[in-house]
Short mmCIF file of C-alpha atoms in Angstrom, two decimals:
data_model
loop_
_atom_site.label_atom_id
_atom_site.label_comp_id
_atom_site.label_asym_id
_atom_site.label_seq_id
_atom_site.Cartn_x
_atom_site.Cartn_y
_atom_site.Cartn_z
CA GLY A 1 -13.44 -8.47 -2.28
CA GLN A 2 -12.66 -4.83 -2.64
CA GLN A 3 -9.11 -4.03 -3.62
CA LEU A 4 -7.08 -1.08 -2.57
CA ASN A 5 -5.75 1.13 -5.37
CA GLN A 6 -2.02 0.61 -5.52
CA SER A 7 0.43 2.28 -7.88
CA PRO A 8 2.55 1.89 -9.80
CA GLN A 9 1.81 -1.62 -11.03
CA SER A 10 5.45 -2.25 -11.84
CA MET A 11 8.79 -0.50 -11.70
CA PHE A 12 12.13 -1.10 -13.38
CA ILE A 13 14.94 0.68 -11.60
CA GLN A 14 18.69 0.69 -11.35
CA GLU A 15 20.42 -0.58 -8.24
CA GLY A 16 20.98 2.29 -5.84
CA GLU A 17 17.89 4.23 -6.83
CA ASP A 18 15.12 5.14 -4.41
CA VAL A 19 11.62 3.75 -4.92
CA SER A 20 8.23 5.04 -3.92
CA MET A 21 4.81 3.40 -4.14
CA ASN A 22 1.43 4.23 -2.69
CA CYS A 23 -1.97 2.88 -1.84
CA THR A 24 -5.29 4.67 -1.68
CA SER A 25 -8.73 3.75 -0.52
CA SER A 26 -12.17 5.31 -0.59
CA SER A 27 -12.66 4.14 3.00
CA ILE A 28 -10.90 5.07 6.20
CA PHE A 29 -8.44 2.55 7.58
CA ASN A 30 -7.23 2.21 11.15
CA THR A 31 -4.24 0.08 10.18
CA TRP A 32 -2.08 -0.05 7.09
CA LEU A 33 0.17 -3.02 6.39
CA TRP A 34 2.93 -3.39 3.82
CA TYR A 35 4.03 -6.85 2.68
CA LYS A 36 6.68 -8.15 0.33
CA GLN A 37 6.23 -11.32 -1.65
CA ASP A 38 9.20 -13.03 -3.26
CA PRO A 39 8.51 -15.18 -6.34
CA GLY A 40 6.86 -18.45 -5.35
CA GLU A 41 6.68 -17.48 -1.68
CA GLY A 42 4.05 -16.18 0.70
CA PRO A 43 3.81 -12.50 1.68
CA VAL A 44 6.01 -11.36 4.53
CA LEU A 45 5.06 -8.40 6.69
CA LEU A 46 7.44 -5.45 6.33
CA ILE A 47 5.80 -2.61 8.22
CA ALA A 48 2.59 -2.05 10.17
CA LEU A 49 1.15 1.44 10.71
CA TYR A 50 -1.46 2.21 13.34
CA LYS A 51 -1.93 6.00 13.54
CA ALA A 52 -2.70 8.71 11.04
CA GLY A 53 0.48 10.59 10.20
CA GLU A 54 2.70 7.83 11.57
CA LEU A 55 6.06 7.39 9.87
CA THR A 56 7.79 4.06 10.49
CA SER A 57 11.08 2.69 9.22
CA ASN A 58 12.43 -0.82 8.84
CA GLY A 59 15.99 -0.60 7.60
CA ARG A 60 15.93 1.02 4.16
CA LEU A 61 12.15 0.93 4.10
CA THR A 62 9.97 3.78 5.32
CA ALA A 63 6.20 3.80 5.32
CA GLN A 64 3.71 6.49 6.20
CA PHE A 65 0.09 6.38 7.28
CA GLY A 66 -1.67 9.22 5.45
CA ILE A 67 -3.27 12.02 7.44
CA THR A 68 -6.64 11.39 5.80
CA ARG A 69 -6.38 7.69 6.84
CA LYS A 70 -7.25 6.82 3.26
CA ASP A 71 -3.75 6.35 1.94
CA SER A 72 -0.28 5.06 2.70
CA PHE A 73 3.16 5.28 1.12
CA LEU A 74 6.15 2.96 1.06
CA ASN A 75 9.63 4.18 0.18
CA ILE A 76 12.71 2.05 -0.37
CA SER A 77 16.03 3.85 -0.35
CA ALA A 78 19.19 2.77 -2.13
CA SER A 79 17.61 -0.31 -3.72
CA ILE A 80 19.55 -3.54 -4.04
CA PRO A 81 18.90 -6.64 -6.19
CA SER A 82 17.30 -8.57 -3.33
CA ASP A 83 14.57 -5.93 -3.15
CA VAL A 84 13.07 -7.58 -6.23
CA GLY A 85 9.58 -8.86 -5.58
CA ILE A 86 5.99 -7.77 -5.29
CA TYR A 87 5.05 -5.25 -2.63
CA PHE A 88 1.49 -4.84 -1.60
CA CYS A 89 -0.49 -2.89 0.90
CA ALA A 90 -3.26 -4.28 3.03
CA GLY A 91 -5.53 -3.31 5.83
CA PRO A 92 -8.33 -4.71 7.93
CA VAL A 93 -11.77 -3.27 7.61
CA ALA A 94 -12.36 -1.07 10.63
CA TYR A 95 -13.67 -3.11 13.58
CA ASN A 96 -13.85 -6.30 11.53
CA PHE A 97 -10.59 -8.22 11.66
CA ASN A 98 -12.05 -11.01 9.57
CA LYS A 99 -12.08 -8.81 6.51
CA PHE A 100 -8.89 -7.52 4.95
CA TYR A 101 -8.44 -5.50 1.80
CA PHE A 102 -5.36 -5.90 -0.36
CA GLY A 103 -3.69 -3.80 -3.01
CA SER A 104 -3.00 -5.39 -6.39
CA GLY A 105 0.74 -5.13 -5.81
CA THR A 106 3.73 -3.25 -7.19
CA LYS A 107 6.22 -5.47 -8.98
CA LEU A 108 9.73 -4.18 -8.43
CA ASN A 109 12.60 -5.08 -10.71
CA VAL A 110 16.11 -3.93 -9.80
CA LYS A 111 18.84 -3.97 -12.38
CA PRO A 112 22.33 -4.53 -10.93
CA ASP B 1 7.74 -15.27 15.63
CA VAL B 2 4.44 -16.39 14.20
CA LYS B 3 4.75 -19.45 12.04
CA VAL B 4 2.12 -20.45 9.50
CA THR B 5 3.00 -23.69 7.76
CA GLN B 6 1.41 -24.99 4.59
CA SER B 7 2.00 -28.68 4.14
CA SER B 8 2.83 -28.63 0.44
CA ARG B 9 4.70 -26.08 -1.63
CA TYR B 10 3.78 -27.64 -4.97
CA LEU B 11 0.97 -30.00 -5.94
CA VAL B 12 -0.01 -31.47 -9.27
CA LYS B 13 -3.43 -33.08 -9.45
CA ARG B 14 -5.76 -34.39 -12.10
CA THR B 15 -9.20 -33.03 -12.95
CA GLY B 16 -11.83 -34.58 -10.72
CA GLU B 17 -9.50 -35.48 -7.89
CA LYS B 18 -10.29 -34.50 -4.33
CA VAL B 19 -7.52 -32.24 -3.05
CA PHE B 20 -6.62 -31.32 0.51
CA LEU B 21 -4.48 -28.30 1.37
CA GLU B 22 -3.37 -28.14 4.97
CA CYS B 23 -2.36 -25.16 7.05
CA VAL B 24 -1.06 -25.09 10.61
CA GLN B 25 -0.27 -22.08 12.80
CA ASP B 26 1.62 -22.18 16.07
CA MET B 27 0.42 -18.99 17.77
CA ASP B 28 -2.98 -20.09 19.06
CA HIS B 29 -4.68 -17.68 16.66
CA GLU B 30 -8.43 -17.65 16.54
CA ASN B 31 -8.88 -16.58 12.92
CA MET B 32 -7.57 -18.38 9.88
CA PHE B 33 -8.04 -17.65 6.19
CA TRP B 34 -7.64 -19.24 2.79
CA TYR B 35 -6.92 -17.08 -0.25
CA ARG B 36 -6.10 -17.78 -3.84
CA GLN B 37 -3.77 -15.51 -5.75
CA ASP B 38 -3.88 -15.14 -9.51
CA PRO B 39 -2.00 -12.71 -11.76
CA GLY B 40 -3.96 -9.51 -12.23
CA LEU B 41 -6.62 -10.52 -9.70
CA GLY B 42 -4.70 -10.13 -6.46
CA LEU B 43 -5.67 -12.03 -3.34
CA ARG B 44 -9.21 -13.31 -3.18
CA LEU B 45 -10.72 -14.72 -0.01
CA ILE B 46 -12.12 -18.22 -0.31
CA TYR B 47 -13.12 -19.02 3.28
CA PHE B 48 -12.22 -17.98 6.77
CA SER B 49 -12.73 -19.46 10.20
CA TYR B 50 -13.02 -17.58 13.48
CA ASP B 51 -13.10 -20.58 15.78
CA VAL B 52 -12.96 -24.35 15.82
CA LYS B 53 -15.72 -25.81 13.64
CA MET B 54 -16.79 -22.31 12.61
CA LYS B 55 -16.44 -21.10 9.05
CA GLU B 56 -17.62 -18.29 6.84
CA LYS B 57 -17.66 -18.01 3.07
CA GLY B 58 -15.42 -15.46 1.51
CA ASP B 59 -15.72 -13.92 -1.93
CA ILE B 60 -15.14 -17.03 -4.05
CA PRO B 61 -16.21 -20.16 -2.10
CA GLU B 62 -17.64 -22.08 -5.05
CA GLY B 63 -15.89 -25.39 -5.60
CA TYR B 64 -14.20 -25.30 -2.20
CA SER B 65 -14.95 -26.39 1.33
CA VAL B 66 -12.99 -26.08 4.57
CA SER B 67 -12.50 -27.90 7.82
CA ARG B 68 -11.33 -26.63 11.19
CA GLU B 69 -11.38 -29.46 13.73
CA LYS B 70 -8.51 -28.09 15.80
CA LYS B 71 -7.64 -24.48 16.52
CA GLU B 72 -4.20 -24.69 14.93
CA ARG B 73 -5.25 -26.38 11.70
CA PHE B 74 -7.35 -25.11 8.82
CA SER B 75 -7.83 -27.29 5.77
CA LEU B 76 -9.00 -26.29 2.31
CA ILE B 77 -10.71 -28.98 0.28
CA LEU B 78 -11.30 -29.04 -3.44
CA GLU B 79 -14.11 -31.57 -3.76
CA SER B 80 -13.52 -32.20 -7.47
CA ALA B 81 -10.54 -30.30 -8.80
CA SER B 82 -10.91 -28.42 -12.06
CA THR B 83 -8.36 -26.76 -14.28
CA ASN B 84 -9.64 -23.30 -13.34
CA GLN B 85 -8.55 -24.00 -9.78
CA THR B 86 -4.92 -23.97 -10.83
CA SER B 87 -3.52 -21.19 -8.69
CA MET B 88 -1.36 -20.14 -5.77
CA TYR B 89 -3.15 -20.80 -2.48
CA LEU B 90 -2.22 -18.84 0.61
CA CYS B 91 -3.18 -19.51 4.19
CA ALA B 92 -3.11 -16.75 6.81
CA SER B 93 -3.89 -16.37 10.49
CA VAL B 94 -4.78 -13.51 12.82
CA GLY B 95 -5.25 -13.44 16.53
CA GLY B 96 -3.80 -13.13 19.96
CA ARG B 97 -2.86 -9.68 21.13
CA VAL B 98 -2.36 -8.30 17.63
CA THR B 99 -5.59 -8.77 15.78
CA ASN B 100 -4.99 -6.45 12.86
CA ILE B 101 -2.09 -8.23 11.16
CA GLN B 102 -2.39 -11.25 8.92
CA TYR B 103 0.53 -13.68 8.89
CA PHE B 104 0.86 -15.79 5.78
CA GLY B 105 2.20 -19.22 4.98
CA ALA B 106 4.65 -19.81 2.15
CA GLY B 107 1.89 -20.78 -0.25
CA THR B 108 0.92 -23.89 -2.19
CA ARG B 109 1.23 -23.77 -5.95
CA LEU B 110 -1.50 -26.10 -7.25
CA SER B 111 -1.65 -27.25 -10.83
CA VAL B 112 -4.73 -29.16 -11.99
CA LEU B 113 -4.20 -31.02 -15.24
#
Protein backbone atom coordinates (compact mmCIF):
# COMPACT_ATOMS: atom_id res chain seq x y z
CA GLY A 1 0.00 0.00 0.00
CA GLN A 2 0.90 3.62 -0.09
CA GLN A 3 3.56 4.69 2.36
CA LEU A 4 3.82 7.96 4.14
CA ASN A 5 7.03 9.93 3.58
CA GLN A 6 8.99 9.82 6.80
CA SER A 7 12.34 11.45 7.50
CA PRO A 8 15.03 11.06 8.44
CA GLN A 9 15.54 7.35 7.78
CA SER A 10 18.02 7.04 10.62
CA MET A 11 19.65 9.15 13.29
CA PHE A 12 22.74 8.73 15.43
CA ILE A 13 22.69 11.02 18.43
CA GLN A 14 24.34 11.50 21.78
CA GLU A 15 22.44 10.83 24.97
CA GLY A 16 20.79 14.03 26.16
CA GLU A 17 20.22 15.47 22.71
CA ASP A 18 16.80 16.36 21.35
CA VAL A 19 15.43 14.53 18.31
CA SER A 20 12.94 15.55 15.67
CA MET A 21 11.34 13.51 12.89
CA ASN A 22 8.45 14.14 10.55
CA CYS A 23 5.95 12.53 8.25
CA THR A 24 4.26 13.95 5.19
CA SER A 25 1.49 12.79 2.94
CA SER A 26 -0.07 13.93 -0.30
CA SER A 27 -3.49 13.19 1.20
CA ILE A 28 -5.33 14.71 4.11
CA PHE A 29 -5.44 12.68 7.30
CA ASN A 30 -7.95 12.93 10.13
CA THR A 31 -5.74 11.05 12.56
CA TRP A 32 -2.00 10.77 12.96
CA LEU A 33 -0.44 8.01 15.03
CA TRP A 34 3.14 7.63 16.22
CA TYR A 35 4.48 4.20 17.17
CA LYS A 36 7.76 2.92 18.52
CA GLN A 37 9.08 -0.51 17.68
CA ASP A 38 11.86 -2.07 19.73
CA PRO A 39 14.07 -4.65 18.00
CA GLY A 40 12.20 -7.94 17.58
CA GLU A 41 9.00 -6.54 19.05
CA GLY A 42 5.69 -5.25 17.73
CA PRO A 43 4.93 -1.52 17.41
CA VAL A 44 3.62 0.21 20.49
CA LEU A 45 1.44 3.30 20.24
CA LEU A 46 3.09 6.43 21.64
CA ILE A 47 0.80 9.28 20.69
CA ALA A 48 -2.45 9.72 18.78
CA LEU A 49 -3.45 13.06 17.24
CA TYR A 50 -6.98 13.87 16.15
CA LYS A 51 -7.17 17.57 15.23
CA ALA A 52 -5.24 19.84 12.92
CA GLY A 53 -2.83 21.94 14.95
CA GLU A 54 -3.06 19.64 17.97
CA LEU A 55 0.05 19.37 20.10
CA THR A 56 0.20 16.37 22.43
CA SER A 57 2.86 15.22 24.87
CA ASN A 58 3.66 11.88 26.40
CA GLY A 59 6.52 12.33 28.83
CA ARG A 60 9.56 13.49 26.86
CA LEU A 61 7.72 12.96 23.59
CA THR A 62 5.74 15.67 21.85
CA ALA A 63 3.87 15.28 18.59
CA GLN A 64 2.01 17.76 16.45
CA PHE A 65 -0.73 17.38 13.87
CA GLY A 66 0.13 19.74 11.02
CA ILE A 67 -2.23 22.57 10.15
CA THR A 68 -2.52 21.36 6.56
CA ARG A 69 -3.49 17.88 7.89
CA LYS A 70 -0.87 16.47 5.55
CA ASP A 71 1.99 16.23 7.99
CA SER A 72 2.98 15.45 11.55
CA PHE A 73 6.07 15.85 13.71
CA LEU A 74 7.48 13.90 16.63
CA ASN A 75 10.04 15.38 19.00
CA ILE A 76 11.93 13.56 21.73
CA SER A 77 13.67 15.71 24.30
CA ALA A 78 16.72 14.77 26.33
CA SER A 79 17.14 11.36 24.69
CA ILE A 80 18.21 8.35 26.73
CA PRO A 81 19.58 4.95 25.63
CA SER A 82 16.20 3.23 25.95
CA ASP A 83 14.83 5.55 23.26
CA VAL A 84 16.66 3.36 20.75
CA GLY A 85 14.29 1.79 18.27
CA ILE A 86 12.31 2.50 15.15
CA TYR A 87 9.68 5.21 15.22
CA PHE A 88 7.04 5.34 12.59
CA CYS A 89 4.00 7.36 11.78
CA ALA A 90 0.70 5.95 10.65
CA GLY A 91 -2.80 7.01 9.90
CA PRO A 92 -6.09 5.58 8.73
CA VAL A 93 -7.45 6.57 5.38
CA ALA A 94 -10.23 9.05 5.98
CA TYR A 95 -13.55 7.28 6.62
CA ASN A 96 -12.04 3.85 5.99
CA PHE A 97 -10.63 2.34 9.16
CA ASN A 98 -9.71 -0.84 7.34
CA LYS A 99 -6.95 0.94 5.47
CA PHE A 100 -3.95 2.37 7.26
CA TYR A 101 -0.88 4.01 5.80
CA PHE A 102 2.50 3.69 7.47
CA GLY A 103 5.74 5.61 7.28
CA SER A 104 8.92 3.69 6.50
CA GLY A 105 10.29 4.44 9.96
CA THR A 106 13.08 6.45 11.56
CA LYS A 107 15.75 4.32 13.19
CA LEU A 108 17.08 6.06 16.26
CA ASN A 109 20.44 5.20 17.78
CA VAL A 110 21.46 6.85 21.05
CA LYS A 111 25.05 6.78 22.16
CA PRO A 112 25.50 6.81 25.95
CA ASP B 1 -5.35 -2.03 27.98
CA VAL B 2 -5.81 -3.69 24.63
CA LYS B 3 -3.95 -6.95 24.34
CA VAL B 4 -3.12 -8.55 21.02
CA THR B 5 -1.35 -11.87 21.45
CA GLN B 6 0.53 -13.73 18.76
CA SER B 7 1.01 -17.36 19.64
CA SER B 8 4.63 -17.69 18.56
CA ARG B 9 7.49 -15.23 18.76
CA TYR B 10 9.84 -17.30 16.60
CA LEU B 11 9.15 -20.05 14.10
CA VAL B 12 11.46 -22.05 11.88
CA LYS B 13 9.83 -24.04 9.10
CA ARG B 14 10.90 -25.93 6.02
CA THR B 15 10.00 -25.08 2.44
CA GLY B 16 6.67 -26.62 1.50
CA GLU B 17 5.33 -26.89 5.02
CA LYS B 18 1.91 -25.56 5.91
CA VAL B 19 2.30 -22.85 8.55
CA PHE B 20 -0.28 -21.40 10.90
CA LEU B 21 0.21 -18.06 12.66
CA GLU B 22 -2.34 -17.33 15.34
CA CYS B 23 -3.49 -14.01 16.74
CA VAL B 24 -5.92 -13.34 19.56
CA GLN B 25 -7.25 -10.01 20.83
CA ASP B 26 -9.14 -9.47 24.04
CA MET B 27 -11.04 -6.26 23.32
CA ASP B 28 -13.91 -7.55 21.20
CA HIS B 29 -12.55 -5.67 18.19
CA GLU B 30 -14.31 -6.09 14.90
CA ASN B 31 -11.34 -5.55 12.59
CA MET B 32 -8.15 -7.55 12.53
CA PHE B 33 -5.16 -7.36 10.22
CA TRP B 34 -2.09 -9.32 9.18
CA TYR B 35 1.01 -7.49 7.98
CA ARG B 36 4.49 -8.54 7.06
CA GLN B 37 7.42 -6.29 7.77
CA ASP B 38 10.65 -6.42 5.80
CA PRO B 39 13.66 -4.10 5.94
CA GLY B 40 13.27 -1.23 3.51
CA LEU B 41 9.70 -2.20 2.61
CA GLY B 42 7.88 -1.19 5.77
CA LEU B 43 4.58 -2.77 6.74
CA ARG B 44 2.61 -4.41 3.98
CA LEU B 45 -0.95 -5.56 4.44
CA ILE B 46 -1.59 -9.21 3.66
CA TYR B 47 -5.23 -9.66 4.66
CA PHE B 48 -7.75 -8.09 6.96
CA SER B 49 -11.06 -9.16 8.43
CA TYR B 50 -13.94 -6.92 9.46
CA ASP B 51 -16.13 -9.60 10.98
CA VAL B 52 -16.31 -13.29 11.73
CA LYS B 53 -15.87 -15.32 8.54
CA MET B 54 -15.32 -12.12 6.55
CA LYS B 55 -11.99 -11.34 4.94
CA GLU B 56 -10.51 -8.99 2.40
CA LYS B 57 -7.26 -9.20 0.49
CA GLY B 58 -4.65 -6.63 1.26
CA ASP B 59 -1.74 -5.58 -0.91
CA ILE B 60 0.21 -8.86 -0.93
CA PRO B 61 -2.18 -11.81 -0.41
CA GLU B 62 -0.44 -14.24 -2.76
CA GLY B 63 0.73 -17.37 -0.99
CA TYR B 64 -1.37 -16.66 2.10
CA SER B 65 -4.86 -17.37 3.34
CA VAL B 66 -6.67 -16.43 6.54
CA SER B 67 -9.34 -17.75 8.82
CA ARG B 68 -11.61 -15.95 11.26
CA GLU B 69 -13.99 -18.42 12.90
CA LYS B 70 -14.28 -16.48 16.15
CA LYS B 71 -14.27 -12.73 16.67
CA GLU B 72 -11.20 -12.75 18.89
CA ARG B 73 -9.01 -14.95 16.70
CA PHE B 74 -7.50 -14.30 13.29
CA SER B 75 -5.21 -16.89 11.75
CA LEU B 76 -2.75 -16.48 8.91
CA ILE B 77 -1.99 -19.58 6.89
CA LEU B 78 0.94 -20.18 4.59
CA GLU B 79 -0.32 -23.03 2.43
CA SER B 80 3.15 -24.06 1.25
CA ALA B 81 5.89 -22.02 2.86
CA SER B 82 8.62 -20.63 0.66
CA THR B 83 11.91 -18.98 1.51
CA ASN B 84 10.65 -15.59 0.31
CA GLN B 85 8.07 -15.71 3.08
CA THR B 86 10.78 -15.40 5.69
CA SER B 87 9.78 -12.23 7.48
CA MET B 88 8.39 -10.58 10.58
CA TYR B 89 4.61 -11.02 10.74
CA LEU B 90 2.51 -8.59 12.71
CA CYS B 91 -1.10 -8.90 13.74
CA ALA B 92 -3.19 -5.84 14.62
CA SER B 93 -6.74 -5.08 15.66
CA VAL B 94 -9.04 -2.07 15.57
CA GLY B 95 -12.49 -1.58 16.95
CA GLY B 96 -14.71 -0.68 19.81
CA ARG B 97 -15.07 2.98 20.63
CA VAL B 98 -11.71 3.95 19.14
CA THR B 99 -11.75 2.89 15.54
CA ASN B 100 -8.80 4.87 14.27
CA ILE B 101 -5.98 3.23 16.23
CA GLN B 102 -4.35 -0.07 15.38
CA TYR B 103 -3.01 -2.14 18.26
CA PHE B 104 -0.26 -4.58 17.38
CA GLY B 105 0.91 -7.91 18.69
CA ALA B 106 4.54 -8.57 19.53
CA GLY B 107 5.19 -10.14 16.15
CA THR B 108 6.22 -13.56 14.88
CA ARG B 109 9.64 -13.89 13.31
CA LEU B 110 9.27 -16.66 10.71
CA SER B 111 12.24 -18.27 9.02
CA VAL B 112 11.60 -20.65 6.13
CA LEU B 113 14.58 -22.84 5.30
